[in-house]
mmCIF file of C-alpha atoms in Angstrom:
data_model
loop_
_atom_site.group_PDB
_atom_site.id
_atom_site.type_symbol
_atom_site.label_atom_id
_atom_site.label_comp_id
_atom_site.label_asym_id
_atom_site.label_seq_id
_atom_site.Cartn_x
_atom_site.Cartn_y
_atom_site.Cartn_z
ATOM 1 C CA UNK I 1 -9.879 22.486 -36.898
ATOM 2 C CA UNK I 2 -13.599 21.754 -37.138
ATOM 3 C CA UNK I 3 -12.841 18.188 -38.204
ATOM 4 C CA UNK I 4 -10.476 17.707 -35.264
ATOM 5 C CA UNK I 5 -13.069 19.028 -32.811
ATOM 6 C CA UNK I 6 -15.700 16.729 -34.287
ATOM 7 C CA UNK I 7 -13.427 13.708 -33.869
ATOM 8 C CA UNK I 8 -12.629 14.699 -30.273
ATOM 9 C CA UNK I 9 -16.329 15.115 -29.489
ATOM 10 C CA UNK I 10 -17.127 11.693 -30.944
ATOM 11 C CA UNK I 11 -14.307 10.146 -28.887
ATOM 12 C CA UNK I 12 -15.544 11.828 -25.704
ATOM 13 C CA UNK I 13 -19.098 10.634 -26.305
ATOM 14 C CA UNK I 14 -17.834 7.128 -26.993
ATOM 15 C CA UNK I 15 -15.720 7.162 -23.820
ATOM 16 C CA UNK I 16 -18.637 8.412 -21.735
ATOM 17 C CA UNK I 17 -20.920 5.752 -23.210
ATOM 18 C CA UNK I 18 -18.326 3.065 -22.455
ATOM 19 C CA UNK I 19 -17.816 4.195 -18.846
ATOM 20 C CA UNK I 20 -21.557 4.394 -18.198
ATOM 21 C CA UNK I 21 -23.053 1.615 -20.316
ATOM 22 C CA UNK I 22 -20.505 -1.114 -21.122
ATOM 23 C CA UNK I 23 -21.536 -4.438 -19.498
ATOM 24 C CA UNK I 24 -19.584 -5.370 -16.362
ATOM 25 C CA UNK I 25 -19.543 -8.621 -14.355
ATOM 26 C CA UNK I 26 -20.695 -7.017 -11.117
ATOM 27 C CA UNK I 27 -24.214 -5.999 -10.114
ATOM 28 C CA UNK I 28 -23.481 -3.608 -7.243
ATOM 29 C CA UNK I 29 -26.010 -2.990 -4.496
ATOM 30 C CA UNK I 30 -26.397 -0.121 -2.058
ATOM 31 C CA UNK I 31 -24.850 -0.706 1.351
ATOM 32 C CA UNK I 32 -23.914 1.444 4.336
ATOM 33 C CA UNK I 33 -20.193 1.652 5.105
ATOM 34 C CA UNK I 34 -19.341 2.586 8.698
ATOM 35 C CA UNK I 35 -17.118 5.681 9.040
ATOM 36 C CA UNK I 36 -13.458 4.728 8.717
ATOM 37 C CA UNK I 37 -11.971 4.941 12.249
ATOM 38 C CA UNK I 38 -8.429 5.305 10.948
ATOM 39 C CA UNK I 39 -5.439 4.181 12.980
ATOM 40 C CA UNK I 40 -6.154 5.041 16.595
ATOM 41 C CA UNK I 41 -6.620 3.467 20.019
ATOM 42 C CA UNK I 42 -5.283 -0.108 20.046
ATOM 43 C CA UNK I 43 -4.515 0.275 16.328
ATOM 44 C CA UNK I 44 -2.521 3.516 16.633
ATOM 45 C CA UNK I 45 0.198 3.825 13.989
ATOM 46 C CA UNK I 46 3.431 1.990 14.816
ATOM 47 C CA UNK I 47 6.360 0.422 12.956
ATOM 48 C CA UNK I 48 6.654 -2.902 14.789
ATOM 49 C CA UNK I 49 6.217 -4.903 11.573
ATOM 50 C CA UNK I 50 8.915 -3.036 9.638
ATOM 51 C CA UNK I 51 12.228 -4.625 8.688
ATOM 52 C CA UNK I 52 11.062 -8.229 8.448
ATOM 53 C CA UNK I 53 13.507 -11.101 8.100
ATOM 54 C CA UNK I 54 12.952 -13.162 4.952
ATOM 55 C CA UNK I 55 12.804 -16.879 4.265
ATOM 56 C CA UNK I 56 13.327 -17.258 0.532
ATOM 57 C CA UNK I 57 10.893 -19.314 -1.562
ATOM 58 C CA UNK I 58 12.962 -19.730 -4.720
ATOM 59 C CA UNK I 59 10.750 -19.240 -7.765
ATOM 60 C CA UNK I 60 7.532 -19.362 -5.741
ATOM 61 C CA UNK I 61 5.518 -16.365 -4.565
ATOM 62 C CA UNK I 62 2.526 -15.699 -2.347
ATOM 63 C CA UNK I 63 2.895 -17.672 0.919
ATOM 64 C CA UNK I 64 -0.758 -16.961 1.662
ATOM 65 C CA UNK I 65 -1.191 -19.467 4.486
ATOM 66 C CA UNK I 66 1.455 -20.939 6.808
ATOM 67 C CA UNK I 67 1.340 -23.894 9.182
ATOM 68 C CA UNK I 68 4.290 -24.927 11.366
ATOM 69 C CA UNK I 69 4.311 -28.652 12.164
ATOM 70 C CA UNK I 70 6.951 -31.148 13.305
ATOM 71 C CA UNK I 71 9.715 -28.608 12.945
ATOM 72 C CA UNK I 72 8.843 -27.671 9.374
ATOM 73 C CA UNK I 73 7.160 -24.634 7.841
ATOM 74 C CA UNK I 74 4.407 -25.444 5.336
ATOM 75 C CA UNK I 75 3.433 -22.674 2.922
ATOM 76 C CA UNK I 76 0.666 -22.531 0.286
ATOM 77 C CA UNK I 77 1.906 -20.608 -2.780
ATOM 78 C CA UNK I 78 0.577 -19.220 -6.051
ATOM 79 C CA UNK I 79 1.894 -22.052 -8.245
ATOM 80 C CA UNK I 80 -0.583 -24.474 -6.657
ATOM 81 C CA UNK I 81 2.061 -26.083 -4.471
ATOM 82 C CA UNK I 82 2.315 -26.425 -0.732
ATOM 83 C CA UNK I 83 5.969 -26.237 0.243
ATOM 84 C CA UNK I 84 7.715 -27.810 3.229
ATOM 85 C CA UNK I 85 10.561 -25.560 4.354
ATOM 86 C CA UNK I 86 13.281 -25.812 6.965
ATOM 87 C CA UNK I 87 13.026 -22.864 9.387
ATOM 88 C CA UNK I 88 16.527 -21.738 8.389
ATOM 89 C CA UNK I 89 15.698 -21.955 4.688
ATOM 90 C CA UNK I 90 18.287 -24.679 4.102
ATOM 91 C CA UNK I 91 15.806 -26.997 2.398
ATOM 92 C CA UNK I 92 12.543 -26.759 0.494
ATOM 93 C CA UNK I 93 10.341 -29.344 -1.185
ATOM 94 C CA UNK I 94 6.893 -29.570 -2.718
ATOM 95 C CA UNK I 95 4.734 -31.923 -0.652
ATOM 96 C CA UNK I 96 1.634 -31.548 -2.818
ATOM 97 C CA UNK I 97 0.421 -29.542 -5.793
ATOM 98 C CA UNK I 98 -3.339 -29.143 -6.057
ATOM 99 C CA UNK I 99 -3.298 -27.900 -9.632
ATOM 100 C CA UNK I 100 -5.233 -24.851 -8.417
ATOM 101 C CA UNK I 101 -4.398 -22.190 -5.826
ATOM 102 C CA UNK I 102 -4.383 -23.527 -2.240
ATOM 103 C CA UNK I 103 -5.396 -20.918 0.316
ATOM 104 C CA UNK I 104 -6.218 -22.105 3.847
ATOM 105 C CA UNK I 105 -5.092 -25.566 4.947
ATOM 106 C CA UNK I 106 -4.905 -27.597 8.147
ATOM 107 C CA UNK I 107 -3.973 -31.100 9.306
ATOM 108 C CA UNK I 108 -6.417 -33.701 10.607
ATOM 109 C CA UNK I 109 -5.772 -36.216 13.388
ATOM 110 C CA UNK I 110 -4.271 -38.703 10.910
ATOM 111 C CA UNK I 111 -1.744 -36.154 9.657
ATOM 112 C CA UNK I 112 -3.503 -35.721 6.322
ATOM 113 C CA UNK I 113 -3.672 -32.230 4.884
ATOM 114 C CA UNK I 114 -7.085 -30.582 4.460
ATOM 115 C CA UNK I 115 -6.944 -27.833 1.844
ATOM 116 C CA UNK I 116 -9.338 -25.099 0.750
ATOM 117 C CA UNK I 117 -8.656 -24.520 -2.945
ATOM 118 C CA UNK I 118 -10.954 -21.997 -4.661
ATOM 119 C CA UNK I 119 -10.273 -23.605 -8.028
ATOM 120 C CA UNK I 120 -11.302 -27.099 -6.887
ATOM 121 C CA UNK I 121 -13.141 -27.078 -3.554
ATOM 122 C CA UNK I 122 -12.333 -28.766 -0.253
ATOM 123 C CA UNK I 123 -9.491 -31.258 -0.704
ATOM 124 C CA UNK I 124 -7.636 -33.905 1.305
ATOM 125 C CA UNK I 125 -3.997 -34.716 0.531
ATOM 126 C CA UNK I 126 -2.438 -37.952 1.775
ATOM 127 C CA UNK I 127 1.061 -39.468 1.438
ATOM 128 C CA UNK I 128 2.616 -36.019 1.297
ATOM 129 C CA UNK I 129 5.659 -35.848 -0.947
ATOM 130 C CA UNK I 130 6.429 -37.291 -4.363
ATOM 131 C CA UNK I 131 3.536 -39.773 -4.070
ATOM 132 C CA UNK I 132 0.951 -37.333 -2.718
ATOM 133 C CA UNK I 133 -2.655 -38.250 -3.436
ATOM 134 C CA UNK I 134 -5.460 -35.692 -3.609
ATOM 135 C CA UNK I 135 -9.154 -36.403 -3.055
ATOM 136 C CA UNK I 136 -11.972 -33.888 -3.432
ATOM 137 C CA UNK I 137 -14.012 -33.936 -0.227
ATOM 138 C CA UNK I 138 -16.562 -31.328 -1.273
ATOM 139 C CA UNK I 139 -17.202 -29.374 -4.456
ATOM 140 C CA UNK I 140 -20.909 -28.884 -3.720
ATOM 141 C CA UNK I 141 -23.150 -28.433 -0.678
ATOM 142 C CA UNK I 142 -25.598 -31.160 0.450
ATOM 143 C CA UNK I 143 -27.798 -29.220 2.912
ATOM 144 C CA UNK I 144 -30.065 -27.333 2.607
ATOM 145 C CA UNK I 145 -29.816 -27.535 -1.200
ATOM 146 C CA UNK I 146 -28.057 -30.589 -2.592
ATOM 147 C CA UNK I 147 -25.675 -29.944 -5.466
ATOM 148 C CA UNK I 148 -25.189 -26.228 -4.808
ATOM 149 C CA UNK I 149 -21.631 -25.553 -6.116
ATOM 150 C CA UNK I 150 -18.823 -24.257 -3.912
ATOM 151 C CA UNK I 151 -17.162 -21.512 -5.972
ATOM 152 C CA UNK I 152 -14.541 -20.019 -3.654
ATOM 153 C CA UNK I 153 -13.254 -22.326 -0.893
ATOM 154 C CA UNK I 154 -11.010 -20.093 1.206
ATOM 155 C CA UNK I 155 -10.303 -20.598 4.936
ATOM 156 C CA UNK I 156 -10.400 -23.969 6.682
ATOM 157 C CA UNK I 157 -9.940 -25.425 10.150
ATOM 158 C CA UNK I 158 -10.256 -29.023 11.418
ATOM 159 C CA UNK I 159 -12.010 -29.521 14.764
ATOM 160 C CA UNK I 160 -10.798 -32.115 17.310
ATOM 161 C CA UNK I 161 -13.802 -34.320 16.508
ATOM 162 C CA UNK I 162 -12.831 -34.413 12.825
ATOM 163 C CA UNK I 163 -15.446 -32.024 11.501
ATOM 164 C CA UNK I 164 -14.086 -29.550 8.973
ATOM 165 C CA UNK I 165 -15.223 -25.934 8.831
ATOM 166 C CA UNK I 166 -14.476 -23.829 5.790
ATOM 167 C CA UNK I 167 -15.594 -20.681 4.016
ATOM 168 C CA UNK I 168 -17.092 -20.273 0.554
ATOM 169 C CA UNK I 169 -16.127 -16.642 0.077
ATOM 170 C CA UNK I 170 -18.303 -15.852 -2.933
ATOM 171 C CA UNK I 171 -21.167 -17.537 -4.741
ATOM 172 C CA UNK I 172 -20.803 -15.019 -7.577
ATOM 173 C CA UNK I 173 -17.140 -14.945 -8.574
ATOM 174 C CA UNK I 174 -15.164 -18.143 -9.028
ATOM 175 C CA UNK I 175 -11.412 -17.364 -9.198
ATOM 176 C CA UNK I 176 -10.933 -19.841 -12.051
ATOM 177 C CA UNK I 177 -13.255 -17.710 -14.174
ATOM 178 C CA UNK I 178 -12.424 -14.186 -13.039
ATOM 179 C CA UNK I 179 -8.633 -13.890 -13.192
ATOM 180 C CA UNK I 180 -7.544 -15.504 -9.936
ATOM 181 C CA UNK I 181 -8.281 -15.205 -6.244
ATOM 182 C CA UNK I 182 -7.386 -11.530 -5.812
ATOM 183 C CA UNK I 183 -9.344 -10.237 -8.825
ATOM 184 C CA UNK I 184 -12.373 -12.324 -7.843
ATOM 185 C CA UNK I 185 -12.236 -10.965 -4.289
ATOM 186 C CA UNK I 186 -12.118 -7.354 -5.550
ATOM 187 C CA UNK I 187 -15.159 -7.968 -7.771
ATOM 188 C CA UNK I 188 -17.104 -9.567 -4.938
ATOM 189 C CA UNK I 189 -16.334 -6.790 -2.457
ATOM 190 C CA UNK I 190 -17.138 -4.051 -4.971
ATOM 191 C CA UNK I 191 -20.447 -5.711 -5.817
ATOM 192 C CA UNK I 192 -21.273 -6.263 -2.134
ATOM 193 C CA UNK I 193 -24.143 -8.690 -2.551
ATOM 194 C CA UNK I 194 -22.789 -10.650 0.435
ATOM 195 C CA UNK I 195 -23.298 -14.144 -0.972
ATOM 196 C CA UNK I 196 -20.530 -15.854 1.013
ATOM 197 C CA UNK I 197 -21.135 -18.558 3.592
ATOM 198 C CA UNK I 198 -19.629 -20.660 6.347
ATOM 199 C CA UNK I 199 -19.789 -24.433 5.732
ATOM 200 C CA UNK I 200 -19.214 -27.659 7.669
ATOM 201 C CA UNK I 201 -18.004 -30.953 6.212
ATOM 202 C CA UNK I 202 -18.894 -34.057 8.230
ATOM 203 C CA UNK I 203 -16.317 -36.778 7.428
ATOM 204 C CA UNK I 204 -18.376 -39.723 8.714
ATOM 205 C CA UNK I 205 -21.348 -38.949 6.462
ATOM 206 C CA UNK I 206 -19.262 -37.169 3.812
ATOM 207 C CA UNK I 207 -21.808 -34.374 3.629
ATOM 208 C CA UNK I 208 -21.502 -30.599 3.638
ATOM 209 C CA UNK I 209 -24.009 -28.277 5.305
ATOM 210 C CA UNK I 210 -24.451 -24.517 5.563
ATOM 211 C CA UNK I 211 -23.698 -22.966 8.944
ATOM 212 C CA UNK I 212 -24.101 -19.288 8.031
ATOM 213 C CA UNK I 213 -25.061 -17.259 4.957
ATOM 214 C CA UNK I 214 -25.257 -13.591 3.980
ATOM 215 C CA UNK I 215 -21.564 -12.913 4.538
ATOM 216 C CA UNK I 216 -19.577 -10.413 2.492
ATOM 217 C CA UNK I 217 -16.479 -12.353 1.532
ATOM 218 C CA UNK I 218 -16.018 -14.601 4.590
ATOM 219 C CA UNK I 219 -12.367 -15.512 4.829
ATOM 220 C CA UNK I 220 -10.209 -16.875 7.672
ATOM 221 C CA UNK I 221 -11.273 -19.241 10.447
ATOM 222 C CA UNK I 222 -9.971 -20.239 13.882
ATOM 223 C CA UNK I 223 -11.428 -22.457 16.600
ATOM 224 C CA UNK I 224 -11.940 -21.383 20.189
ATOM 225 C CA UNK I 225 -9.844 -23.169 22.786
ATOM 226 C CA UNK I 226 -12.823 -25.243 23.953
ATOM 227 C CA UNK I 227 -13.780 -26.126 20.374
ATOM 228 C CA UNK I 228 -17.313 -24.788 20.781
ATOM 229 C CA UNK I 229 -16.962 -21.619 18.730
ATOM 230 C CA UNK I 230 -15.445 -20.389 15.502
ATOM 231 C CA UNK I 231 -13.857 -17.024 14.871
ATOM 232 C CA UNK I 232 -14.561 -15.842 11.338
ATOM 233 C CA UNK I 233 -13.356 -12.824 9.360
ATOM 234 C CA UNK I 234 -15.853 -11.083 7.102
ATOM 235 C CA UNK I 235 -13.459 -9.206 4.860
ATOM 236 C CA UNK I 236 -15.934 -7.051 2.940
ATOM 237 C CA UNK I 237 -17.594 -5.710 6.098
ATOM 238 C CA UNK I 238 -14.400 -5.030 8.109
ATOM 239 C CA UNK I 239 -15.435 -7.322 10.950
ATOM 240 C CA UNK I 240 -14.786 -10.555 12.859
ATOM 241 C CA UNK I 241 -17.517 -12.899 14.086
ATOM 242 C CA UNK I 242 -17.751 -15.462 16.869
ATOM 243 C CA UNK I 243 -20.061 -18.307 15.793
ATOM 244 C CA UNK I 244 -21.164 -21.485 17.589
ATOM 245 C CA UNK I 245 -19.938 -24.620 15.796
ATOM 246 C CA UNK I 246 -23.363 -26.254 16.079
ATOM 247 C CA UNK I 247 -25.192 -23.319 14.467
ATOM 248 C CA UNK I 248 -27.373 -24.062 11.446
ATOM 249 C CA UNK I 249 -28.274 -21.839 8.502
ATOM 250 C CA UNK I 250 -27.791 -18.545 10.303
ATOM 251 C CA UNK I 251 -28.288 -15.284 8.406
ATOM 252 C CA UNK I 252 -25.432 -12.817 8.955
ATOM 253 C CA UNK I 253 -27.484 -9.854 7.766
ATOM 254 C CA UNK I 254 -30.065 -10.425 10.496
ATOM 255 C CA UNK I 255 -27.550 -11.298 13.206
ATOM 256 C CA UNK I 256 -25.438 -8.176 12.613
ATOM 257 C CA UNK I 257 -28.405 -6.161 13.899
ATOM 258 C CA UNK I 258 -29.740 -8.730 16.390
ATOM 259 C CA UNK I 259 -26.918 -10.851 17.895
ATOM 260 C CA UNK I 260 -27.818 -14.217 19.379
ATOM 261 C CA UNK I 261 -26.134 -16.801 21.567
ATOM 262 C CA UNK I 262 -25.092 -18.586 18.385
ATOM 263 C CA UNK I 263 -23.386 -15.705 16.599
ATOM 264 C CA UNK I 264 -22.230 -12.176 17.348
ATOM 265 C CA UNK I 265 -19.830 -9.633 15.888
ATOM 266 C CA UNK I 266 -16.658 -9.583 17.991
ATOM 267 C CA UNK I 267 -14.939 -6.743 16.103
ATOM 268 C CA UNK I 268 -16.653 -4.239 13.815
ATOM 269 C CA UNK I 269 -15.484 -1.288 11.743
ATOM 270 C CA UNK I 270 -11.846 -2.374 11.628
ATOM 271 C CA UNK I 271 -9.296 -0.105 9.876
ATOM 272 C CA UNK I 272 -8.649 -2.594 7.067
ATOM 273 C CA UNK I 273 -9.786 -5.745 5.275
ATOM 274 C CA UNK I 274 -9.289 -8.655 7.726
ATOM 275 C CA UNK I 275 -8.015 -11.831 6.109
ATOM 276 C CA UNK I 276 -6.661 -15.036 7.690
ATOM 277 C CA UNK I 277 -7.010 -16.117 11.310
ATOM 278 C CA UNK I 278 -4.499 -18.276 13.175
ATOM 279 C CA UNK I 279 -4.380 -19.408 16.783
ATOM 280 C CA UNK I 280 -1.128 -18.396 18.437
ATOM 281 C CA UNK I 281 0.259 -18.932 21.918
ATOM 282 C CA UNK I 282 -0.870 -17.711 25.353
ATOM 283 C CA UNK I 283 -4.458 -17.317 24.152
ATOM 284 C CA UNK I 284 -3.620 -15.099 21.188
ATOM 285 C CA UNK I 285 -5.542 -15.262 17.918
ATOM 286 C CA UNK I 286 -3.817 -13.494 15.031
ATOM 287 C CA UNK I 287 -5.421 -11.709 12.101
ATOM 288 C CA UNK I 288 -3.900 -9.778 9.223
ATOM 289 C CA UNK I 289 -5.233 -7.034 6.978
ATOM 290 C CA UNK I 290 -4.758 -7.745 3.307
ATOM 291 C CA UNK I 291 -5.294 -4.028 2.595
ATOM 292 C CA UNK I 292 -6.175 -0.885 4.571
ATOM 293 C CA UNK I 293 -9.591 0.704 4.125
ATOM 294 C CA UNK I 294 -10.082 2.519 0.830
ATOM 295 C CA UNK I 295 -11.917 5.854 0.667
ATOM 296 C CA UNK I 296 -13.433 5.071 -2.740
ATOM 297 C CA UNK I 297 -15.184 1.867 -1.653
ATOM 298 C CA UNK I 298 -16.637 3.478 1.467
ATOM 299 C CA UNK I 299 -17.734 6.691 -0.255
ATOM 300 C CA UNK I 300 -19.234 4.772 -3.171
ATOM 301 C CA UNK I 301 -21.200 2.418 -0.893
ATOM 302 C CA UNK I 302 -24.429 4.237 -1.767
ATOM 303 C CA UNK I 303 -23.496 4.700 -5.433
ATOM 304 C CA UNK I 304 -23.665 1.331 -7.211
ATOM 305 C CA UNK I 305 -23.270 2.996 -10.618
ATOM 306 C CA UNK I 306 -19.923 4.473 -9.567
ATOM 307 C CA UNK I 307 -18.571 1.098 -8.421
ATOM 308 C CA UNK I 308 -19.707 -0.429 -11.722
ATOM 309 C CA UNK I 309 -17.945 2.368 -13.585
ATOM 310 C CA UNK I 310 -14.686 1.665 -11.723
ATOM 311 C CA UNK I 311 -14.632 -1.917 -13.041
ATOM 312 C CA UNK I 312 -14.711 -0.568 -16.606
ATOM 313 C CA UNK I 313 -11.301 0.989 -16.008
ATOM 314 C CA UNK I 314 -8.072 -0.937 -16.711
ATOM 315 C CA UNK I 315 -7.289 -3.282 -13.823
ATOM 316 C CA UNK I 316 -4.281 -1.180 -12.877
ATOM 317 C CA UNK I 317 -6.773 1.623 -12.101
ATOM 318 C CA UNK I 318 -9.221 -0.437 -10.046
ATOM 319 C CA UNK I 319 -9.836 1.158 -6.609
ATOM 320 C CA UNK I 320 -7.469 -1.106 -4.678
ATOM 321 C CA UNK I 321 -5.839 0.587 -1.656
ATOM 322 C CA UNK I 322 -2.059 0.825 -1.438
ATOM 323 C CA UNK I 323 -0.190 -1.806 0.632
ATOM 324 C CA UNK I 324 -0.001 -1.212 4.388
ATOM 325 C CA UNK I 325 1.443 -3.901 6.631
ATOM 326 C CA UNK I 326 -0.814 -4.593 9.607
ATOM 327 C CA UNK I 327 -1.510 -7.579 11.861
ATOM 328 C CA UNK I 328 -2.906 -7.827 15.358
ATOM 329 C CA UNK I 329 -3.655 -10.413 18.027
ATOM 330 C CA UNK I 330 -6.771 -10.595 20.175
ATOM 331 C CA UNK I 331 -8.227 -12.865 22.836
ATOM 332 C CA UNK I 332 -11.495 -14.782 22.769
ATOM 333 C CA UNK I 333 -13.358 -11.964 24.492
ATOM 334 C CA UNK I 334 -12.386 -9.462 21.824
ATOM 335 C CA UNK I 335 -9.556 -7.610 23.541
ATOM 336 C CA UNK I 336 -6.668 -6.445 21.351
ATOM 337 C CA UNK I 337 -3.436 -7.857 22.774
ATOM 338 C CA UNK I 338 -0.797 -6.951 20.196
ATOM 339 C CA UNK I 339 -0.799 -4.609 17.189
ATOM 340 C CA UNK I 340 2.038 -4.502 14.642
ATOM 341 C CA UNK I 341 2.219 -2.260 11.580
ATOM 342 C CA UNK I 342 4.458 -1.206 8.723
ATOM 343 C CA UNK I 343 2.956 1.888 7.042
ATOM 344 C CA UNK I 344 5.429 1.560 4.171
ATOM 345 C CA UNK I 345 3.770 -1.667 3.020
ATOM 346 C CA UNK I 346 7.209 -3.032 2.100
ATOM 347 C CA UNK I 347 5.916 -6.573 2.691
ATOM 348 C CA UNK I 348 2.687 -6.715 0.648
ATOM 349 C CA UNK I 349 -0.609 -8.032 1.998
ATOM 350 C CA UNK I 350 0.349 -9.258 5.459
ATOM 351 C CA UNK I 351 -2.608 -11.629 5.588
ATOM 352 C CA UNK I 352 -1.918 -13.075 9.053
ATOM 353 C CA UNK I 353 0.612 -14.527 11.487
ATOM 354 C CA UNK I 354 1.657 -18.052 12.391
ATOM 355 C CA UNK I 355 3.231 -18.043 15.846
ATOM 356 C CA UNK I 356 5.841 -20.475 17.200
ATOM 357 C CA UNK I 357 7.835 -20.459 20.434
ATOM 358 C CA UNK I 358 10.381 -18.011 19.034
ATOM 359 C CA UNK I 359 9.015 -16.548 15.789
ATOM 360 C CA UNK I 360 6.093 -14.843 14.120
ATOM 361 C CA UNK I 361 5.788 -15.946 10.475
ATOM 362 C CA UNK I 362 4.007 -13.338 8.365
ATOM 363 C CA UNK I 363 1.736 -14.634 5.618
ATOM 364 C CA UNK I 364 1.262 -12.817 2.308
ATOM 365 C CA UNK I 365 -0.810 -13.073 -0.847
ATOM 366 C CA UNK I 366 1.859 -11.748 -3.199
ATOM 367 C CA UNK I 367 5.265 -11.542 -1.451
ATOM 368 C CA UNK I 368 8.282 -13.243 -3.000
ATOM 369 C CA UNK I 369 9.536 -14.458 0.385
ATOM 370 C CA UNK I 370 8.097 -15.531 3.726
ATOM 371 C CA UNK I 371 8.527 -12.832 6.351
ATOM 372 C CA UNK I 372 9.319 -13.515 9.975
ATOM 373 C CA UNK I 373 9.953 -11.635 13.224
ATOM 374 C CA UNK I 374 11.923 -12.711 16.275
ATOM 375 C CA UNK I 375 9.447 -12.670 19.154
ATOM 376 C CA UNK I 376 11.949 -11.363 21.707
ATOM 377 C CA UNK I 377 12.796 -8.484 19.409
ATOM 378 C CA UNK I 378 9.061 -7.809 19.089
ATOM 379 C CA UNK I 379 8.643 -7.781 22.870
ATOM 380 C CA UNK I 380 6.609 -11.019 23.060
#
């Protein structure tokens, strides 16, 4: 019995030493999490997103970003492909494969596809189809520091004048190194050093400059109707910004406390982690929550050691909240127009919505099919 107790004591000491001292990739910092508002007011619990229709993707999964163009549905999936689907699901083809993991993408005036791929950088795909050609537009930043690597290209939008705005979600965790886009995002948000930034690529000079720094996992982007402002989700801080397109080297940490004409927080303290942004119809801008708020992350905001300890656990035990389907639409002044939820989380990570005349296509990071809702049935 004494020998057994000795062995158990040694194992407990070893486990405690591992949980407290084993090296981890994150260097968490203290931050102040706003009190979780829960689901109330314009975000009161509802079931309007439940019972989605499905557009099958075959062997592909994770239609993380959707664009509808010329009667086709384009979807970026986990395999590295961007698919072109018929709205009825009758046909599907790969129009380009980046060899990485395409996230946000958009089309320029020439019909070429501009892709944010966190494994490769900002890309342009031409001659879509079997003969698709891919060029790397930006893998590093030119201003203010030339050669600064882009580690996590995420959201992207092309302005009418050809300029391309995109997010570099983390300067600490490259998905190619840290187990993919989702794992890298969890590490970055747990660490909370807020190293992300908003970038602009100028196609005439082929240079990339910094628009805004100090962001905690900046994610989706959408342009204002007049093209003078950008709407930007800051996933790790539960908020959405409105930023002037001509802004230069702004500091999000300063502007959160002292808004300026060039940047202000449009939504703060949201009930989940905001992800992609997509312009819809009738002035709507859609955003999805990849996950609801998690009590552990908020309560451990002032306890860096506890967040470091959580990363020492098996990945299945990382403090990732359970799925909860939630998207909403707002206008450019920050008024919530539509809110749709599915508390069951049957369709995982509803990252945003792409709106057409008759449908709402629901994007997802991990779903095995593309969800959609009939707008009339949804009351739109």
